mmCIF file of C-alpha atoms in Angstrom:
data_model
loop_
_atom_site.group_PDB
_atom_site.id
_atom_site.type_symbol
_atom_site.label_atom_id
_atom_site.label_comp_id
_atom_site.label_asym_id
_atom_site.label_seq_id
_atom_site.Cartn_x
_atom_site.Cartn_y
_atom_site.Cartn_z
ATOM 1 C CA MET A 21 59.074 -25.775 -73.939
ATOM 2 C CA SER A 22 57.622 -29.077 -72.753
ATOM 3 C CA ILE A 23 56.866 -31.522 -75.565
ATOM 4 C CA ARG A 24 54.588 -34.486 -74.994
ATOM 5 C CA GLN A 25 55.172 -37.915 -76.535
ATOM 6 C CA PHE A 26 53.966 -38.425 -80.098
ATOM 7 C CA GLN A 27 51.141 -40.992 -80.443
ATOM 8 C CA ALA A 28 52.451 -42.840 -83.495
ATOM 9 C CA SER A 29 50.202 -45.892 -83.214
ATOM 10 C CA ARG A 30 47.100 -43.731 -83.667
ATOM 11 C CA MET A 31 48.071 -42.511 -87.128
ATOM 12 C CA HIS A 32 45.826 -43.603 -89.989
ATOM 13 C CA ALA A 33 47.578 -44.390 -93.261
ATOM 14 C CA PRO A 34 47.186 -41.990 -96.188
ATOM 15 C CA ARG A 35 44.696 -43.048 -98.810
ATOM 16 C CA ASN A 36 46.091 -45.428 -101.445
ATOM 17 C CA PHE A 37 49.144 -45.991 -99.277
ATOM 18 C CA HIS A 38 51.977 -48.122 -100.723
ATOM 19 C CA VAL A 39 54.593 -49.916 -98.631
ATOM 20 C CA ILE A 40 58.213 -49.068 -99.496
ATOM 21 C CA ASN A 41 61.394 -51.124 -99.220
ATOM 22 C CA ASN A 42 63.663 -50.926 -96.201
ATOM 23 C CA GLU A 43 66.630 -49.329 -97.967
ATOM 24 C CA THR A 44 68.560 -46.100 -97.568
ATOM 25 C CA ILE A 45 66.585 -43.159 -98.932
ATOM 26 C CA CYS A 46 66.267 -39.385 -98.741
ATOM 27 C CA VAL A 47 62.947 -37.668 -98.003
ATOM 28 C CA GLU A 48 61.700 -34.174 -98.801
ATOM 29 C CA ILE A 49 58.741 -32.954 -96.756
ATOM 30 C CA GLY A 50 56.603 -30.233 -98.319
ATOM 31 C CA ALA A 51 58.124 -30.628 -101.777
ATOM 32 C CA GLY A 52 55.747 -28.196 -103.473
ATOM 33 C CA LYS A 53 55.902 -28.404 -107.266
ATOM 34 C CA GLY A 54 59.075 -30.460 -107.013
ATOM 35 C CA LYS A 55 61.790 -28.046 -108.165
ATOM 36 C CA HIS A 56 64.276 -29.133 -105.499
ATOM 37 C CA ALA A 57 63.306 -32.794 -105.755
ATOM 38 C CA LEU A 58 63.852 -32.895 -109.507
ATOM 39 C CA LEU A 59 67.166 -31.019 -109.256
ATOM 40 C CA PHE A 60 68.413 -33.195 -106.393
ATOM 41 C CA CYS A 61 67.625 -36.448 -108.194
ATOM 42 C CA GLY A 62 69.245 -35.221 -111.392
ATOM 43 C CA GLU A 63 72.397 -34.254 -109.526
ATOM 44 C CA ASN A 64 72.458 -37.368 -107.311
ATOM 45 C CA PRO A 65 71.506 -40.348 -109.487
ATOM 46 C CA ASP A 66 72.841 -42.738 -106.857
ATOM 47 C CA LYS A 67 70.347 -41.547 -104.208
ATOM 48 C CA LYS A 68 66.631 -42.340 -103.968
ATOM 49 C CA LEU A 69 64.369 -39.469 -102.961
ATOM 50 C CA PHE A 70 60.749 -39.619 -101.814
ATOM 51 C CA ALA A 71 59.177 -36.168 -102.251
ATOM 52 C CA ILE A 72 55.992 -35.603 -100.238
ATOM 53 C CA GLU A 73 53.501 -32.814 -100.860
ATOM 54 C CA ARG A 74 50.120 -32.537 -99.154
ATOM 55 C CA THR A 75 48.489 -30.028 -101.520
ATOM 56 C CA ARG A 76 46.943 -31.872 -104.445
ATOM 57 C CA GLU A 77 47.487 -29.113 -107.026
ATOM 58 C CA LYS A 78 51.186 -28.775 -106.234
ATOM 59 C CA SER A 79 51.656 -32.529 -106.024
ATOM 60 C CA ASP A 80 50.028 -32.991 -109.423
ATOM 61 C CA ALA A 81 52.356 -30.362 -110.898
ATOM 62 C CA MET A 82 55.378 -32.170 -109.440
ATOM 63 C CA HIS A 83 54.106 -35.512 -110.705
ATOM 64 C CA LYS A 84 53.557 -34.105 -114.212
ATOM 65 C CA GLN A 85 57.026 -32.572 -114.392
ATOM 66 C CA HIS A 86 58.542 -35.796 -113.122
ATOM 67 C CA GLN A 87 56.840 -37.694 -115.918
ATOM 68 C CA ILE A 88 58.425 -35.281 -118.396
ATOM 69 C CA GLU A 89 61.927 -35.428 -116.915
ATOM 70 C CA GLY A 90 61.838 -39.079 -115.896
ATOM 71 C CA GLN A 91 64.272 -39.266 -112.967
ATOM 72 C CA ALA A 92 64.219 -42.952 -112.060
ATOM 73 C CA ASN A 93 65.394 -42.263 -108.510
ATOM 74 C CA LEU A 94 62.444 -40.000 -107.580
ATOM 75 C CA THR A 95 59.099 -41.067 -106.110
ATOM 76 C CA THR A 96 56.448 -38.373 -105.674
ATOM 77 C CA ILE A 97 53.852 -38.744 -102.935
ATOM 78 C CA ASN A 98 50.603 -36.803 -102.453
ATOM 79 C CA ALA A 99 49.940 -37.183 -98.724
ATOM 80 C CA ASP A 100 50.241 -35.595 -95.324
ATOM 81 C CA ALA A 101 53.855 -36.206 -94.320
ATOM 82 C CA ILE A 102 53.235 -37.193 -90.698
ATOM 83 C CA PRO A 103 51.069 -40.298 -91.238
ATOM 84 C CA TRP A 104 53.096 -41.237 -94.309
ATOM 85 C CA VAL A 105 56.338 -41.212 -92.326
ATOM 86 C CA VAL A 106 54.774 -43.323 -89.550
ATOM 87 C CA HIS A 107 53.419 -45.921 -91.968
ATOM 88 C CA ALA A 108 56.245 -45.986 -94.507
ATOM 89 C CA LEU A 109 59.625 -45.457 -92.870
ATOM 90 C CA TYR A 110 61.813 -47.855 -90.910
ATOM 91 C CA PRO A 111 64.076 -46.925 -87.997
ATOM 92 C CA LYS A 112 67.343 -45.319 -89.125
ATOM 93 C CA GLN A 113 66.376 -45.610 -92.789
ATOM 94 C CA VAL A 114 66.718 -42.013 -93.980
ATOM 95 C CA GLU A 115 70.061 -40.528 -94.945
ATOM 96 C CA GLN A 116 68.719 -37.005 -95.312
ATOM 97 C CA PHE A 117 65.486 -35.105 -94.722
ATOM 98 C CA PHE A 118 64.786 -31.819 -96.494
ATOM 99 C CA ILE A 119 62.280 -29.364 -95.001
ATOM 100 C CA LEU A 120 62.640 -26.296 -97.195
ATOM 101 C CA TYR A 121 60.626 -23.180 -96.358
ATOM 102 C CA PRO A 122 57.872 -24.819 -94.318
ATOM 103 C CA ASN A 123 54.746 -22.949 -93.289
ATOM 104 C CA PRO A 124 55.947 -20.757 -90.394
ATOM 105 C CA GLU A 125 52.615 -21.255 -88.576
ATOM 106 C CA PRO A 126 52.574 -17.674 -87.210
ATOM 107 C CA HIS A 127 49.340 -18.265 -85.274
ATOM 108 C CA ASN A 128 50.193 -21.741 -83.973
ATOM 109 C CA ARG A 129 53.855 -22.083 -83.058
ATOM 110 C CA ALA A 130 53.209 -25.549 -81.626
ATOM 111 C CA GLN A 131 52.832 -26.730 -85.241
ATOM 112 C CA ARG A 132 56.353 -25.732 -86.190
ATOM 113 C CA TRP A 133 58.438 -28.824 -86.920
ATOM 114 C CA LEU A 134 60.873 -28.651 -84.008
ATOM 115 C CA ASN A 135 58.072 -27.807 -81.584
ATOM 116 C CA MET A 136 56.003 -30.875 -82.437
ATOM 117 C CA PRO A 137 56.139 -34.228 -80.620
ATOM 118 C CA PHE A 138 56.413 -35.769 -84.106
ATOM 119 C CA PHE A 139 59.954 -34.417 -84.467
ATOM 120 C CA GLU A 140 61.183 -37.105 -82.071
ATOM 121 C CA PHE A 141 59.661 -39.756 -84.311
ATOM 122 C CA LEU A 142 61.263 -38.145 -87.355
ATOM 123 C CA LEU A 143 64.645 -38.375 -85.626
ATOM 124 C CA SER A 144 64.112 -42.090 -85.051
ATOM 125 C CA ARG A 145 63.845 -42.584 -88.829
ATOM 126 C CA LEU A 146 67.129 -40.746 -89.458
ATOM 127 C CA GLN A 147 70.384 -42.665 -89.732
ATOM 128 C CA GLU A 148 73.217 -41.942 -87.354
ATOM 129 C CA LYS A 149 75.260 -39.141 -88.940
ATOM 130 C CA GLY A 150 72.234 -38.432 -91.139
ATOM 131 C CA GLN A 151 71.120 -34.850 -91.640
ATOM 132 C CA ILE A 152 68.008 -32.691 -91.667
ATOM 133 C CA THR A 153 68.132 -29.522 -93.759
ATOM 134 C CA LEU A 154 65.673 -26.913 -92.473
ATOM 135 C CA ALA A 155 65.466 -23.670 -94.484
ATOM 136 C CA SER A 156 63.451 -20.512 -93.837
ATOM 137 C CA ASN A 157 63.308 -16.844 -94.798
ATOM 138 C CA ILE A 158 62.028 -15.932 -91.324
ATOM 139 C CA PRO A 159 64.844 -15.175 -88.844
ATOM 140 C CA GLU A 160 62.604 -15.764 -85.816
ATOM 141 C CA TYR A 161 61.728 -19.238 -87.106
ATOM 142 C CA ILE A 162 65.405 -20.156 -87.421
ATOM 143 C CA GLU A 163 66.238 -18.668 -84.013
ATOM 144 C CA GLU A 164 63.471 -20.634 -82.329
ATOM 145 C CA ALA A 165 64.576 -23.838 -84.063
ATOM 146 C CA GLU A 166 68.127 -23.244 -82.818
ATOM 147 C CA GLN A 167 66.844 -22.859 -79.275
ATOM 148 C CA GLN A 168 64.893 -26.109 -79.543
ATOM 149 C CA LEU A 169 67.923 -27.951 -80.887
ATOM 150 C CA GLN A 170 69.975 -26.749 -77.935
ATOM 151 C CA THR A 171 67.477 -27.114 -75.089
ATOM 152 C CA VAL A 172 65.082 -29.887 -76.140
ATOM 153 C CA TRP A 173 66.642 -32.123 -78.762
ATOM 154 C CA ASN A 174 70.346 -31.791 -77.882
ATOM 155 C CA LEU A 175 71.449 -31.991 -81.492
ATOM 156 C CA PRO A 176 74.485 -30.457 -83.209
ATOM 157 C CA TYR A 177 73.862 -28.227 -86.204
ATOM 158 C CA GLN A 178 75.398 -25.722 -88.556
ATOM 159 C CA LYS A 179 73.678 -22.423 -89.351
ATOM 160 C CA GLN A 180 74.243 -21.168 -92.873
ATOM 161 C CA VAL A 181 73.226 -18.147 -94.922
ATOM 162 C CA ILE A 182 71.850 -19.276 -98.271
ATOM 163 C CA ALA A 183 73.635 -17.785 -101.258
ATOM 164 C CA ALA A 184 71.830 -15.051 -103.167
ATOM 165 C CA ASP A 185 71.960 -17.062 -106.404
ATOM 166 C CA SER A 186 70.522 -20.248 -104.898
ATOM 167 C CA ALA A 187 67.424 -21.532 -106.699
ATOM 168 C CA ARG A 188 66.353 -24.788 -105.050
ATOM 169 C CA THR A 189 62.662 -23.939 -104.724
ATOM 170 C CA HIS A 190 60.209 -21.441 -106.176
ATOM 171 C CA PHE A 191 59.877 -19.855 -102.718
ATOM 172 C CA GLU A 192 63.641 -19.569 -102.363
ATOM 173 C CA ILE A 193 63.936 -17.787 -105.706
ATOM 174 C CA LYS A 194 61.169 -15.352 -104.759
ATOM 175 C CA TYR A 195 62.553 -14.579 -101.310
ATOM 176 C CA LEU A 196 66.111 -14.032 -102.540
ATOM 177 C CA GLN A 197 64.981 -11.832 -105.405
ATOM 178 C CA ARG A 198 63.192 -9.672 -102.820
ATOM 179 C CA GLY A 199 66.446 -9.353 -100.917
ATOM 180 C CA GLU A 200 65.280 -11.356 -97.903
ATOM 181 C CA LEU A 201 67.694 -13.212 -95.668
ATOM 182 C CA CYS A 202 67.343 -16.944 -96.256
ATOM 183 C CA GLN A 203 69.037 -19.273 -93.790
ATOM 184 C CA GLN A 204 69.259 -22.987 -93.150
ATOM 185 C CA LEU A 205 70.140 -25.291 -90.313
ATOM 186 C CA ILE A 206 72.013 -28.479 -91.167
ATOM 187 C CA ILE A 207 71.075 -30.736 -88.254
ATOM 188 C CA GLU A 208 73.056 -33.925 -87.660
ATOM 189 C CA LYS A 209 72.038 -36.985 -85.662
ATOM 190 C CA PRO A 210 75.001 -38.162 -83.554
ATOM 191 C CA GLU A 211 76.026 -41.771 -83.114
ATOM 192 C CA ASN A 212 74.158 -43.514 -80.286
ATOM 193 C CA TYR A 213 71.463 -40.830 -80.208
ATOM 194 C CA GLN A 214 68.322 -42.399 -78.758
ATOM 195 C CA THR A 215 64.602 -41.725 -79.080
ATOM 196 C CA ARG A 216 61.566 -43.498 -77.686
ATOM 197 C CA PHE A 217 60.733 -44.753 -81.177
ATOM 198 C CA ASP A 218 63.962 -46.510 -82.110
ATOM 199 C CA ASP A 219 62.237 -49.917 -82.129
ATOM 200 C CA PHE A 220 58.947 -48.719 -83.647
ATOM 201 C CA MET A 221 58.405 -50.471 -86.974
ATOM 202 C CA PRO A 222 56.384 -48.892 -89.799
ATOM 203 C CA LEU A 223 52.658 -49.530 -89.630
ATOM 204 C CA ASN A 224 52.681 -50.454 -93.335
ATOM 205 C CA GLY A 225 49.114 -49.431 -93.983
ATOM 206 C CA GLU A 226 47.452 -50.839 -90.884
ATOM 207 C CA ASN A 227 44.461 -48.778 -89.749
ATOM 208 C CA CYS A 228 43.940 -47.755 -93.362
ATOM 209 C CA GLN A 229 40.404 -46.436 -92.857
ATOM 210 C CA SER A 230 41.653 -42.899 -93.303
ATOM 211 C CA LYS A 231 39.201 -40.035 -93.465
ATOM 212 C CA THR A 232 41.573 -37.856 -95.438
ATOM 213 C CA SER A 233 41.390 -37.211 -99.160
ATOM 214 C CA GLU A 234 45.068 -37.574 -100.005
ATOM 215 C CA SER A 235 46.162 -39.955 -102.703
ATOM 216 C CA THR A 236 49.563 -41.371 -103.513
ATOM 217 C CA HIS A 237 51.585 -41.162 -106.709
ATOM 218 C CA GLU A 238 54.026 -44.005 -107.222
ATOM 219 C CA GLN A 239 56.315 -44.427 -110.183
#
């Protein structure tokens, strides 16, 4: 599959965008109601996680539960992940990305994460030896991602079957209870891996006249 270059400079910032510090962080894309984000931050108090969810209802639920539990190392964001990443993240800043059970886009495969030009930009934000965890209950989605890793992105990875008692997300619980096969790819960025965005600095809110309705939660 031929993938064109991502047009990062054209991205408008999410509404109510806030600049973040250039420090090592983890990022979860499509965090839903925040089950994994809250668990991860509780189990890893030394790591900072930014959990991004585009859907307002789910983001509000995550934000509310975070207020109850109070993990100091979690920041919840209500925004589209792509413009947020372009405006917020620095090159080689992220230790780990989590993309757990993304929309499989059955009618538009070009919108799957590893098929998008944006994936190259995402790799530029990942530290060397950093990892991307991609989980799905759809075997064809995982198989296609493997093919893209081998033929387009040239990245090493491990393919794992997710344990039947795993409970990281509400979707994961539902799929495993139904007896579905859940798998994940642990993708690693090698040393000296290069992208065309390695010197691209975050836009930090420039071009903020966004037409979207997302808002941002910061704690």
